[in-house]
Amino acid sequence: MVYPAASILLKKFFLVISSLTILSSLLAHEFWLSPDKYIYKRGEKINVRFFTGENFEGRNWKGNKENIRSLKLYYGGVEDELSEYISDQPGDSLALKMLDEGTNLIAYNSTDSFIETEASLFQEYLQEKGLMNVIDYRKENNESGSRGREQYQRNAKTLVQIGTKKDNSHSISTVLPVDIIPLTNPYNLKYQDSLKVKIFFLNSPAVNSLVRIWHHFNGKTVKSALTSNEKGEIKFPVSTTGKWMVSMVKMIRLEYDPCAEWQSYWGSLTWGYQ
């Protein structure tokens, strides 16, 4: 038998656990395309998984073909749609082979998903992602105590290198709302060269935005953060080891949506040297 006082404590305990689970799902919201490796020989099988999580320690998505707005491959001046290669099976991955050498760009844009979050957790999430425009708006409009009702979509890119031939596929502008573009081919870098990255949001430079850089090597992930300049650019040194990710979140107000007040866009770019 559970006494009333104990019952109240249990309810509070489960409420805390539930809140922490929601917050964890928000803060572990990074999404990236994860090839089994990044450098391939011609004709070698490429398997790309869709990962969510943090620190390059993710879990495979639960999505399928219905979650795809677009999934494109760019190589050698050619653009191919890949969504037909994803099945209706939850957690399906992308498998393909490339017979031509060169740098290949794969770009994914999801359909929208909805999440509703308790006010304090939403505030913490906004602060963690550097979304000061949303924090300021909510404060100015007396919404800081309101629940967060958000539509979100994912924008993810990965660069894989086939053979030794390098090209300019890395610099292609895609249809992604958050488009993270390296201005130099990462596979042309030498150890500790600096890489400049330009980020576009809805076709305009993403100025004064928090950008995260992730480097995973030898089982460890090193994270850093930079703020984009007036051109929407950041610059950082790259060691040609392990795997790398650049990520960013942007959020805008929805004025006429009956369900959500906010629309967020999660962007990432991955590449690697193994």
XYZ file of N, CA and C in Angstrom:
822
model
N 0.842 -1.197 0.000
C 0.000 0.000 0.000
C 0.877 1.246 0.000
N 0.519 2.222 -0.809
C 1.257 3.487 -0.879
C 0.472 4.552 -0.140
N 1.080 5.149 0.895
C 0.415 6.184 1.660
C 0.318 7.469 0.849
N -0.650 8.345 1.137
C -0.845 9.574 0.364
C 0.404 10.426 0.241
N 1.157 10.594 1.342
C 2.369 11.429 1.286
C 3.374 10.841 0.326
N 3.538 9.519 0.398
C 4.469 8.854 -0.516
C 3.990 8.969 -1.953
N 2.676 8.894 -2.128
C 2.103 9.024 -3.464
C 2.420 10.384 -4.056
N 2.324 11.430 -3.228
C 2.639 12.782 -3.703
C 4.101 12.871 -4.095
N 4.974 12.278 -3.244
C 6.410 12.297 -3.558
C 6.687 11.575 -4.858
N 6.029 10.446 -5.077
C 6.221 9.699 -6.309
C 5.771 10.500 -7.521
N 4.633 11.187 -7.381
C 4.138 12.014 -8.488
C 5.144 13.107 -8.828
N 5.700 13.740 -7.758
C 6.689 14.785 -7.999
C 7.931 14.216 -8.660
N 8.318 13.015 -8.185
C 9.506 12.365 -8.754
C 9.315 12.089 -10.237
N 8.154 11.516 -10.577
C 7.890 11.208 -11.975
C 7.762 12.469 -12.816
N 7.242 13.542 -12.209
C 7.138 14.813 -12.918
C 8.522 15.352 -13.239
N 9.441 15.261 -12.266
C 10.813 15.721 -12.496
C 11.477 14.900 -13.581
N 11.327 13.570 -13.499
C 11.927 12.695 -14.512
C 11.367 13.017 -15.891
N 10.040 13.222 -15.961
C 9.403 13.556 -17.232
C 9.947 14.865 -17.789
N 10.101 15.871 -16.916
C 10.612 17.166 -17.354
C 12.045 17.052 -17.853
N 12.865 16.274 -17.120
C 14.254 16.090 -17.523
C 14.334 15.361 -18.856
N 13.432 14.415 -19.070
C 13.417 13.686 -20.341
C 13.091 14.619 -21.494
N 12.097 15.502 -21.288
C 11.742 16.475 -22.335
C 12.915 17.396 -22.620
N 13.558 17.902 -21.539
C 14.688 18.807 -21.722
C 15.821 18.102 -22.431
N 16.084 16.851 -22.029
C 17.149 16.091 -22.662
C 16.897 15.917 -24.146
N 15.631 15.659 -24.508
C 15.307 15.471 -25.924
C 15.484 16.753 -26.704
N 15.278 17.894 -26.035
C 15.481 19.176 -26.702
C 16.955 19.482 -26.876
N 17.709 19.377 -25.771
C 19.113 19.746 -25.818
C 19.935 18.732 -26.603
N 19.455 17.520 -26.714
C 20.141 16.504 -27.517
C 19.511 16.442 -28.903
N 19.233 17.596 -29.433
C 18.465 17.742 -30.653
C 19.355 17.827 -31.880
N 20.699 17.744 -31.704
C 21.576 17.766 -32.867
C 21.194 16.613 -33.790
N 21.224 16.898 -35.062
C 20.885 15.903 -36.069
C 21.930 15.981 -37.164
N 22.477 14.850 -37.557
C 23.508 14.894 -38.594
C 23.468 13.641 -39.457
N 24.027 13.770 -40.643
C 24.197 12.630 -41.533
C 25.524 11.972 -41.182
N 25.481 10.666 -40.928
C 26.652 9.950 -40.428
C 27.022 8.805 -41.372
N 27.936 9.051 -42.325
C 28.427 7.943 -43.149
C 29.227 6.959 -42.296
N 29.332 5.704 -42.759
C 30.141 4.741 -42.021
C 31.614 5.141 -42.025
N 32.032 5.920 -43.022
C 33.326 6.599 -43.059
C 33.179 7.745 -44.055
N 34.233 8.518 -44.248
C 34.099 9.714 -45.087
C 34.935 9.672 -46.359
N 35.900 8.794 -46.437
C 36.772 8.700 -47.603
C 36.644 7.295 -48.181
N 36.316 7.236 -49.492
C 35.997 5.970 -50.142
C 36.799 5.786 -51.430
N 36.885 4.526 -51.838
C 37.393 4.200 -53.161
C 36.223 4.189 -54.140
N 36.541 4.312 -55.421
C 35.493 4.241 -56.444
C 34.758 2.915 -56.343
N 33.420 2.982 -56.424
C 32.609 1.772 -56.422
C 32.391 1.156 -55.062
N 32.989 1.738 -54.035
C 32.825 1.203 -52.686
C 31.453 1.598 -52.140
N 30.835 0.696 -51.395
C 29.509 0.970 -50.849
C 29.577 2.057 -49.789
N 28.667 3.038 -49.897
C 28.534 4.129 -48.929
C 27.236 3.918 -48.170
N 27.333 3.890 -46.856
C 26.123 3.767 -46.041
C 26.016 4.993 -45.134
N 24.934 5.740 -45.272
C 24.728 6.967 -44.505
C 23.533 6.780 -43.577
N 23.763 6.997 -42.288
C 22.690 6.902 -41.296
C 22.291 8.306 -40.847
N 21.080 8.420 -40.328
C 20.520 9.679 -39.867
C 20.555 9.653 -38.339
N 21.396 10.486 -37.743
C 21.644 10.395 -36.304
C 21.100 11.608 -35.556
N 20.606 11.369 -34.336
C 20.258 12.435 -33.404
C 21.000 12.191 -32.098
N 21.386 13.284 -31.416
C 22.088 13.148 -30.148
C 23.080 14.274 -29.945
N 24.146 13.987 -29.221
C 25.191 14.960 -28.928
C 26.548 14.271 -29.021
N 27.592 15.079 -29.208
C 28.983 14.613 -29.117
C 29.325 13.505 -30.098
N 28.633 13.468 -31.234
C 28.805 12.380 -32.202
C 28.495 11.024 -31.575
N 27.726 11.036 -30.505
C 27.282 9.806 -29.869
C 25.771 9.755 -29.991
N 25.308 9.506 -31.193
C 23.882 9.580 -31.454
C 23.240 8.217 -31.575
N 21.974 8.264 -31.801
C 21.196 7.064 -32.076
C 20.519 7.249 -33.424
N 20.314 6.163 -34.091
C 19.700 6.226 -35.407
C 18.266 6.757 -35.303
N 17.888 7.581 -36.262
C 16.560 8.181 -36.233
C 15.467 7.116 -36.280
N 14.251 7.540 -35.969
C 13.101 6.657 -36.075
C 12.250 7.024 -37.280
N 12.803 7.901 -38.111
C 12.046 8.368 -39.265
C 12.111 7.411 -40.445
N 11.408 7.784 -41.490
C 11.411 7.004 -42.730
C 11.145 7.957 -43.887
N 10.725 7.434 -45.001
C 10.528 8.235 -46.203
C 9.542 9.386 -45.988
N 8.569 9.196 -45.096
C 7.572 10.235 -44.846
C 8.173 11.478 -44.188
N 9.341 11.342 -43.550
C 9.986 12.462 -42.879
C 10.876 13.284 -43.809
N 10.936 12.913 -45.067
C 11.851 13.563 -46.004
C 11.109 14.573 -46.871
N 11.554 15.821 -46.814
C 11.095 16.830 -47.769
C 11.974 16.782 -49.010
N 13.274 16.677 -48.809
C 14.199 16.483 -49.932
C 15.450 15.782 -49.424
N 16.045 14.966 -50.279
C 17.308 14.279 -49.993
C 18.062 14.228 -51.311
N 19.094 15.083 -51.421
C 19.752 15.272 -52.714
C 21.238 14.947 -52.647
N 21.755 14.501 -53.780
C 23.183 14.258 -53.972
C 23.708 15.217 -55.031
N 24.804 15.907 -54.694
C 25.455 16.832 -55.630
C 26.877 16.334 -55.895
N 27.206 16.164 -57.181
C 28.563 15.733 -57.531
C 28.841 16.072 -58.992
N 30.032 16.595 -59.266
C 30.457 16.854 -60.636
C 29.490 17.671 -61.452
N 28.791 18.622 -60.827
C 27.827 19.440 -61.542
C 26.483 18.783 -61.742
N 26.271 17.622 -61.139
C 25.023 16.873 -61.278
C 24.273 16.900 -59.953
N 22.950 16.919 -60.029
C 22.091 16.877 -58.840
C 21.106 15.733 -58.987
N 21.091 14.815 -58.009
C 20.182 13.670 -58.035
C 19.314 13.654 -56.784
N 18.057 13.257 -56.936
C 17.161 13.073 -55.800
C 17.309 11.637 -55.286
N 17.518 11.506 -53.964
C 17.796 10.202 -53.372
C 16.661 9.663 -52.508
N 15.607 10.422 -52.329
C 14.559 10.013 -51.380
C 13.938 8.666 -51.751
N 13.971 8.313 -53.036
C 13.379 7.039 -53.443
C 14.154 5.845 -52.901
N 15.394 6.089 -52.443
C 16.203 5.002 -51.904
C 15.956 4.765 -50.419
N 15.115 5.585 -49.788
C 14.728 5.379 -48.399
C 13.357 4.717 -48.389
N 13.216 3.691 -47.579
C 11.964 2.934 -47.546
C 11.005 3.506 -46.503
N 9.881 2.845 -46.331
C 8.915 3.206 -45.291
C 9.277 2.584 -43.944
N 10.374 1.821 -43.904
C 10.792 1.170 -42.678
C 11.439 2.183 -41.733
N 10.945 2.346 -40.482
C 11.553 3.302 -39.532
C 13.030 3.019 -39.318
N 13.835 4.082 -39.324
C 15.260 3.940 -39.081
C 16.065 3.517 -40.289
N 15.460 3.529 -41.462
C 16.187 3.108 -42.666
C 17.356 4.050 -42.936
N 18.432 3.512 -43.526
C 19.603 4.306 -43.882
C 19.698 4.415 -45.401
N 20.658 5.221 -45.848
C 20.865 5.455 -47.272
C 22.097 4.690 -47.728
N 21.955 3.862 -48.741
C 23.072 3.095 -49.284
C 23.230 3.412 -50.770
N 24.466 3.685 -51.196
C 24.728 3.977 -52.600
C 26.183 3.682 -52.938
N 26.495 3.657 -54.230
C 27.864 3.503 -54.710
C 28.140 4.595 -55.734
N 29.349 5.151 -55.702
C 29.744 6.175 -56.661
C 30.875 5.635 -57.526
N 30.673 5.661 -58.849
C 31.678 5.158 -59.771
C 32.644 6.244 -60.222
N 32.288 7.511 -59.989
C 33.147 8.626 -60.371
C 33.866 9.180 -59.153
N 35.132 9.566 -59.354
C 35.871 10.206 -58.275
C 35.407 11.650 -58.095
N 35.571 12.153 -56.888
C 35.219 13.539 -56.628
C 34.665 13.709 -55.230
N 34.399 14.968 -54.884
C 33.780 15.295 -53.604
C 32.271 15.259 -53.772
N 31.591 14.513 -52.916
C 30.140 14.356 -53.015
C 29.450 15.020 -51.828
N 28.396 15.771 -52.119
C 27.607 16.437 -51.089
C 26.220 15.804 -51.045
N 25.821 15.367 -49.852
C 24.477 14.851 -49.627
C 23.758 15.826 -48.707
N 22.553 16.258 -49.092
C 21.816 17.275 -48.332
C 20.400 16.778 -48.049
N 20.011 16.874 -46.776
C 18.707 16.385 -46.320
C 17.900 17.513 -45.683
N 16.626 17.596 -46.045
C 15.691 18.530 -45.428
C 14.452 17.748 -45.000
N 14.079 17.868 -43.718
C 12.964 17.082 -43.191
C 11.644 17.821 -43.340
N 10.584 17.080 -43.154
C 9.277 17.690 -42.964
C 9.225 18.270 -41.544
N 8.176 19.014 -41.230
C 8.057 19.640 -39.915
C 7.549 18.652 -38.868
N 8.065 18.811 -37.649
C 7.558 18.088 -36.483
C 7.165 19.117 -35.430
N 6.316 18.700 -34.481
C 5.820 19.620 -33.462
C 6.224 19.140 -32.077
N 6.584 20.105 -31.214
C 6.869 19.792 -29.814
C 6.363 20.932 -28.942
N 5.802 20.579 -27.787
C 5.336 21.575 -26.823
C 6.080 21.357 -25.517
N 6.602 22.454 -24.925
C 7.502 22.348 -23.780
C 7.087 23.314 -22.682
N 7.219 22.878 -21.438
C 6.950 23.727 -20.279
C 7.838 24.972 -20.326
N 7.344 26.091 -19.831
C 7.959 27.408 -20.041
C 9.417 27.473 -19.603
N 9.731 27.013 -18.396
C 11.104 27.138 -17.893
C 12.071 26.280 -18.695
N 11.620 25.105 -19.131
C 12.467 24.243 -19.939
C 12.689 24.837 -21.331
N 11.638 25.448 -21.860
C 11.772 26.105 -23.155
C 12.775 27.257 -23.065
N 12.716 28.009 -21.971
C 13.647 29.120 -21.759
C 15.089 28.609 -21.683
N 15.289 27.515 -20.993
C 16.636 26.949 -20.877
C 17.157 26.468 -22.231
N 16.287 25.871 -22.973
C 16.618 25.410 -24.323
C 17.010 26.588 -25.220
N 16.257 27.677 -25.156
C 16.565 28.861 -25.957
C 17.928 29.441 -25.579
N 18.214 29.491 -24.297
C 19.496 30.020 -23.844
C 20.649 29.131 -24.287
N 20.462 27.826 -24.182
C 21.521 26.888 -24.555
C 21.857 26.985 -26.032
N 20.866 27.283 -26.859
C 21.076 27.372 -28.301
C 21.376 28.806 -28.764
N 21.426 29.755 -27.838
C 21.769 31.128 -28.202
C 20.689 31.849 -28.984
N 19.427 31.498 -28.768
C 18.311 32.092 -29.521
C 17.778 33.319 -28.785
N 18.617 34.340 -28.722
C 18.274 35.542 -27.963
C 17.117 36.306 -28.587
N 16.944 36.208 -29.897
C 15.815 36.891 -30.535
C 14.489 36.374 -30.007
N 14.416 35.081 -29.740
C 13.187 34.488 -29.214
C 13.002 34.867 -27.747
N 14.086 34.803 -26.980
C 14.022 35.190 -25.565
C 13.558 36.637 -25.430
N 14.133 37.533 -26.233
C 13.760 38.951 -26.169
C 12.307 39.164 -26.569
N 11.866 38.477 -27.633
C 10.480 38.624 -28.086
C 9.508 38.182 -26.996
N 9.789 37.040 -26.402
C 8.893 36.515 -25.363
C 8.836 37.460 -24.156
N 9.982 38.049 -23.816
C 10.012 38.989 -22.701
C 9.222 40.252 -23.020
N 9.426 40.801 -24.213
C 8.757 42.039 -24.612
C 7.251 41.863 -24.762
N 6.815 40.640 -25.042
C 5.392 40.386 -25.262
C 4.753 39.584 -24.126
N 5.400 39.604 -22.959
C 4.879 38.947 -21.765
C 4.565 37.468 -21.993
N 5.458 36.787 -22.727
C 5.267 35.370 -23.023
C 6.293 34.478 -22.330
N 7.168 35.065 -21.502
C 8.244 34.275 -20.893
C 7.697 33.136 -20.035
N 6.501 33.305 -19.495
C 5.900 32.263 -18.675
C 5.015 31.309 -19.450
N 4.987 31.463 -20.761
C 4.130 30.603 -21.588
C 4.900 29.375 -22.072
N 4.164 28.313 -22.303
C 4.774 27.097 -22.832
C 5.328 27.346 -24.230
N 6.372 26.623 -24.578
C 6.937 26.732 -25.917
C 6.233 25.786 -26.867
N 5.639 26.327 -27.903
C 4.935 25.529 -28.909
C 5.651 25.739 -30.225
N 6.363 24.703 -30.662
C 7.376 24.856 -31.714
C 7.232 23.800 -32.808
N 7.314 24.269 -34.028
C 7.512 23.392 -35.171
C 8.999 23.399 -35.493
N 9.566 22.241 -35.790
C 10.981 22.225 -36.140
C 11.223 21.327 -37.351
N 12.258 21.685 -38.084
C 12.695 20.846 -39.192
C 14.206 20.757 -39.195
N 14.719 19.716 -39.793
C 16.145 19.434 -39.777
C 16.747 19.623 -41.161
N 17.934 20.236 -41.167
C 18.673 20.499 -42.400
C 20.091 19.975 -42.194
N 20.440 18.904 -42.865
C 21.727 18.261 -42.616
C 22.456 17.991 -43.928
N 23.776 18.235 -43.899
C 24.626 17.988 -45.063
C 25.833 17.162 -44.627
N 26.334 16.345 -45.545
C 27.606 15.675 -45.315
C 28.421 15.676 -46.596
N 29.733 15.745 -46.434
C 30.667 15.698 -47.551
C 31.476 14.415 -47.466
N 31.441 13.620 -48.521
C 32.270 12.422 -48.591
C 33.185 12.534 -49.805
N 34.375 11.972 -49.678
C 35.375 12.059 -50.735
C 35.540 10.692 -51.387
N 35.368 10.663 -52.724
C 35.538 9.437 -53.501
C 36.849 9.542 -54.275
N 37.794 8.646 -53.995
C 39.086 8.685 -54.684
C 39.891 9.913 -54.303
N 40.761 10.342 -55.222
C 41.679 11.450 -54.930
C 41.292 12.757 -55.605
N 40.379 12.712 -56.554
C 39.992 13.919 -57.276
C 39.121 14.812 -56.397
N 39.502 16.075 -56.282
C 38.715 17.047 -55.512
C 37.982 17.979 -56.478
N 36.801 18.436 -56.103
C 36.068 19.390 -56.926
C 35.379 20.406 -56.031
N 34.460 21.173 -56.604
C 33.829 22.276 -55.874
C 32.423 21.946 -55.370
N 32.094 20.668 -55.254
C 30.762 20.308 -54.768
C 30.503 20.830 -53.364
N 31.573 21.033 -52.586
C 31.419 21.528 -51.216
C 30.762 22.903 -51.164
N 30.937 23.694 -52.236
C 30.504 25.095 -52.224
C 29.137 25.314 -52.855
N 28.445 24.240 -53.212
C 27.136 24.362 -53.853
C 26.105 24.905 -52.866
N 25.296 25.850 -53.313
C 24.167 26.343 -52.522
C 22.998 25.383 -52.714
N 22.430 24.935 -51.621
C 21.344 23.961 -51.689
C 20.002 24.639 -51.409
N 18.953 23.823 -51.348
C 17.616 24.340 -51.053
C 17.357 24.387 -49.545
N 18.344 24.050 -48.723
C 18.138 23.982 -47.282
C 17.908 25.363 -46.686
N 16.930 25.528 -45.789
C 16.727 26.813 -45.106
C 17.954 27.252 -44.312
N 18.639 26.307 -43.652
C 19.943 26.583 -43.036
C 20.986 25.876 -43.880
N 21.803 26.663 -44.573
C 22.776 26.106 -45.510
C 24.182 26.470 -45.040
N 24.921 25.482 -44.551
C 26.271 25.671 -44.023
C 27.262 25.299 -45.109
N 28.004 26.299 -45.608
C 28.836 26.112 -46.793
C 30.299 26.371 -46.459
N 31.173 25.365 -46.538
C 32.609 25.619 -46.387
C 33.142 26.328 -47.627
N 33.920 27.378 -47.421
C 34.426 28.154 -48.555
C 35.681 27.544 -49.157
N 36.240 26.550 -48.493
C 37.333 25.742 -49.019
C 36.938 24.285 -48.884
N 37.331 23.462 -49.850
C 37.049 22.036 -49.741
C 37.806 21.469 -48.540
N 37.117 20.938 -47.522
C 37.810 20.412 -46.345
C 38.826 19.323 -46.666
N 38.651 18.638 -47.801
C 39.573 17.560 -48.164
C 40.840 18.081 -48.853
N 40.911 19.401 -49.034
C 42.142 20.030 -49.522
C 42.974 20.629 -48.393
N 42.454 20.588 -47.163
C 43.146 21.213 -46.041
C 44.351 20.396 -45.607
N 45.345 21.094 -45.109
C 46.473 20.467 -44.444
C 46.292 20.622 -42.942
N 47.042 19.843 -42.177
C 46.881 19.829 -40.723
C 46.983 21.237 -40.149
N 45.968 21.631 -39.363
C 45.881 22.924 -38.680
C 45.657 24.115 -39.619
N 45.334 23.841 -40.888
C 44.832 24.929 -41.742
C 43.520 25.437 -41.147
N 43.193 26.683 -41.445
C 41.917 27.242 -40.998
C 40.869 27.083 -42.081
N 39.661 26.798 -41.648
C 38.530 26.657 -42.558
C 37.552 27.789 -42.307
N 37.169 28.470 -43.369
C 36.138 29.503 -43.279
C 34.827 28.909 -43.781
N 33.781 29.105 -42.996
C 32.461 28.577 -43.318
C 31.468 29.728 -43.371
N 30.630 29.733 -44.399
C 29.580 30.747 -44.507
C 28.232 30.074 -44.341
N 27.364 30.724 -43.561
C 26.067 30.131 -43.250
C 24.952 31.042 -43.736
N 24.025 30.449 -44.458
C 22.855 31.173 -44.952
C 21.612 30.675 -44.224
N 20.737 31.618 -43.899
C 19.440 31.287 -43.335
C 18.366 31.931 -44.194
N 17.545 31.095 -44.792
C 16.503 31.555 -45.724
C 17.108 32.469 -46.786
N 18.234 32.017 -47.334
C 18.936 32.647 -48.463
C 19.670 33.941 -48.114
N 19.718 34.319 -46.841
C 20.473 35.497 -46.414
C 21.561 35.071 -45.431
N 22.694 35.810 -45.375
C 23.743 35.457 -44.419
C 23.213 35.437 -42.989
N 23.558 34.394 -42.259
C 23.121 34.252 -40.858
C 24.093 35.022 -39.971
N 23.834 36.303 -39.800
C 24.749 37.172 -39.059
C 24.508 37.041 -37.553
N 25.571 37.264 -36.788
C 25.489 37.317 -35.322
C 24.744 36.102 -34.749
N 25.102 34.924 -35.230
C 24.429 33.687 -34.816
C 25.415 32.756 -34.132
N 24.929 32.038 -33.127
C 25.763 31.082 -32.408
C 25.960 29.838 -33.269
N 27.224 29.500 -33.494
C 27.580 28.348 -34.319
C 28.456 27.417 -33.488
N 28.154 26.135 -33.518
C 28.927 25.164 -32.745
C 29.806 24.324 -33.669
N 31.008 24.015 -33.183
C 31.950 23.177 -33.910
C 32.248 21.963 -33.048
N 32.181 20.793 -33.662
C 32.385 19.518 -32.963
C 33.498 18.751 -33.663
N 34.473 18.238 -32.882
C 35.541 17.406 -33.436
C 35.637 16.129 -32.618
N 35.432 14.997 -33.280
C 35.478 13.707 -32.597
C 36.686 12.923 -33.104
N 37.558 12.529 -32.159
C 38.775 11.794 -32.521
C 39.211 10.949 -31.332
N 39.600 9.726 -31.609
C 40.057 8.805 -30.564
C 39.063 8.665 -29.415
N 37.777 8.616 -29.757
C 36.754 8.386 -28.757
C 36.369 9.592 -27.930
N 36.920 10.758 -28.242
C 36.607 11.974 -27.485
C 36.071 13.054 -28.424
N 35.171 13.869 -27.903
C 34.623 14.978 -28.676
C 35.003 16.298 -28.024
N 35.584 17.187 -28.812
C 35.912 18.536 -28.358
C 34.923 19.495 -29.004
N 34.267 20.339 -28.173
C 33.264 21.274 -28.666
C 33.747 22.708 -28.484
N 33.372 23.552 -29.408
C 33.628 24.984 -29.279
C 32.466 25.732 -29.909
N 32.413 27.028 -29.667
C 31.322 27.849 -30.212
C 31.873 29.178 -30.675
N 31.354 29.650 -31.794
C 31.724 30.941 -32.355
C 30.455 31.693 -32.736
N 30.577 33.012 -32.850
C 29.474 33.840 -33.324
C 29.803 34.315 -34.732
N 28.891 34.103 -35.651
C 29.132 34.493 -37.036
C 29.244 36.014 -37.168
N 30.038 36.470 -38.123
C 30.251 37.909 -38.321
C 29.155 38.506 -39.208
N 29.396 39.731 -39.661
C 28.388 40.442 -40.460
C 28.179 39.825 -41.838
N 29.057 38.907 -42.232
C 28.897 38.193 -43.504
C 28.302 36.798 -43.294
N 28.005 36.468 -42.047
C 27.502 35.132 -41.760
C 28.598 34.087 -41.776
N 29.843 34.487 -41.485
C 30.990 33.594 -41.598
C 31.642 33.337 -40.244
N 32.250 32.161 -40.127
C 33.130 31.835 -39.013
C 34.414 31.244 -39.595
N 35.470 31.219 -38.779
C 36.750 30.664 -39.214
C 37.388 29.958 -38.027
N 37.927 28.766 -38.251
C 38.520 27.993 -37.165
C 39.552 27.012 -37.729
N 40.561 26.633 -36.915
C 41.579 25.679 -37.366
C 41.023 24.266 -37.382
N 41.488 23.471 -38.343
C 41.024 22.095 -38.500
C 42.236 21.158 -38.507
N 42.228 20.202 -37.605
C 43.198 19.117 -37.693
C 42.584 18.044 -38.582
N 43.324 17.531 -39.527
C 42.783 16.582 -40.502
C 42.757 15.167 -39.901
N 42.023 15.050 -38.807
C 41.855 13.778 -38.094
C 40.395 13.630 -37.700
N 39.955 12.402 -37.534
C 38.623 12.147 -37.010
C 37.515 12.710 -37.878
N 36.428 13.103 -37.217
C 35.272 13.638 -37.936
C 34.843 14.957 -37.319
N 34.227 15.799 -38.146
C 33.889 17.174 -37.778
C 32.414 17.454 -38.062
N 31.865 18.383 -37.262
C 30.512 18.871 -37.522
C 30.436 20.350 -37.166
N 29.744 21.096 -38.002
C 29.356 22.478 -37.715
C 27.837 22.486 -37.644
N 27.281 23.111 -36.601
C 25.823 23.098 -36.449
C 25.306 24.450 -35.965
N 24.055 24.710 -36.248
C 23.422 25.964 -35.855
C 21.909 25.792 -35.816
N 21.243 26.570 -34.957
C 19.782 26.584 -34.872
C 19.288 28.004 -35.086
N 18.252 28.149 -35.885
C 17.575 29.432 -36.061
C 16.085 29.232 -35.798
N 15.447 30.293 -35.300
C 14.024 30.203 -34.977
C 13.329 31.506 -35.333
N 12.131 31.391 -35.911
C 11.348 32.566 -36.272
C 9.931 32.423 -35.726
N 9.265 33.558 -35.602
C 7.888 33.607 -35.104
C 6.918 33.203 -36.208
N 5.931 32.387 -35.853
C 4.826 32.054 -36.746
C 3.606 32.858 -36.325
N 3.083 33.657 -37.208
C 1.982 34.553 -36.853
C 0.611 33.920 -37.019
N 0.480 32.991 -37.966
C -0.872 32.527 -38.296
C -1.043 31.012 -38.164
N -0.105 30.357 -37.520
C -0.224 28.915 -37.351
C -1.115 28.611 -36.142
N -2.132 27.770 -36.281
C -3.055 27.505 -35.160
C -2.446 26.641 -34.056
N -1.345 25.960 -34.338
C -0.765 25.029 -33.365
C 0.519 25.547 -32.727
N 1.382 26.179 -33.507
C 2.710 26.557 -33.024
C 2.935 28.051 -33.161
N 3.690 28.613 -32.193
C 4.084 30.024 -32.288
C 5.458 30.211 -32.929
N 6.257 29.121 -32.962
C 7.639 29.235 -33.418
C 7.972 28.146 -34.425
N 8.834 28.513 -35.345
C 9.380 27.565 -36.318
C 10.892 27.576 -36.174
N 11.473 26.414 -35.880
C 12.936 26.336 -35.770
C 13.503 25.501 -36.907
N 14.757 25.808 -37.224
C 15.480 25.138 -38.295
C 16.829 24.705 -37.730
N 17.070 23.411 -37.729
C 18.311 22.847 -37.203
C 19.213 22.480 -38.371
N 20.413 23.072 -38.404
C 21.321 22.837 -39.514
C 22.619 22.192 -39.060
N 23.176 21.322 -39.905
C 24.474 20.718 -39.607
C 25.212 20.384 -40.897
N 26.522 20.337 -40.781
C 27.410 19.892 -41.865
C 28.451 18.974 -41.245
N 28.653 17.792 -41.836
C 29.668 16.877 -41.353
C 30.656 16.518 -42.472
N 31.871 16.232 -42.072
C 32.907 15.661 -42.952
C 33.928 14.983 -42.058
N 34.866 14.266 -42.640
C 35.843 13.575 -41.807
C 37.019 13.056 -42.596
N 37.985 12.499 -41.858
C 39.254 12.086 -42.460
C 39.562 10.620 -42.145
N 38.521 9.832 -41.995
C 38.721 8.409 -41.752
C 37.641 7.611 -42.445
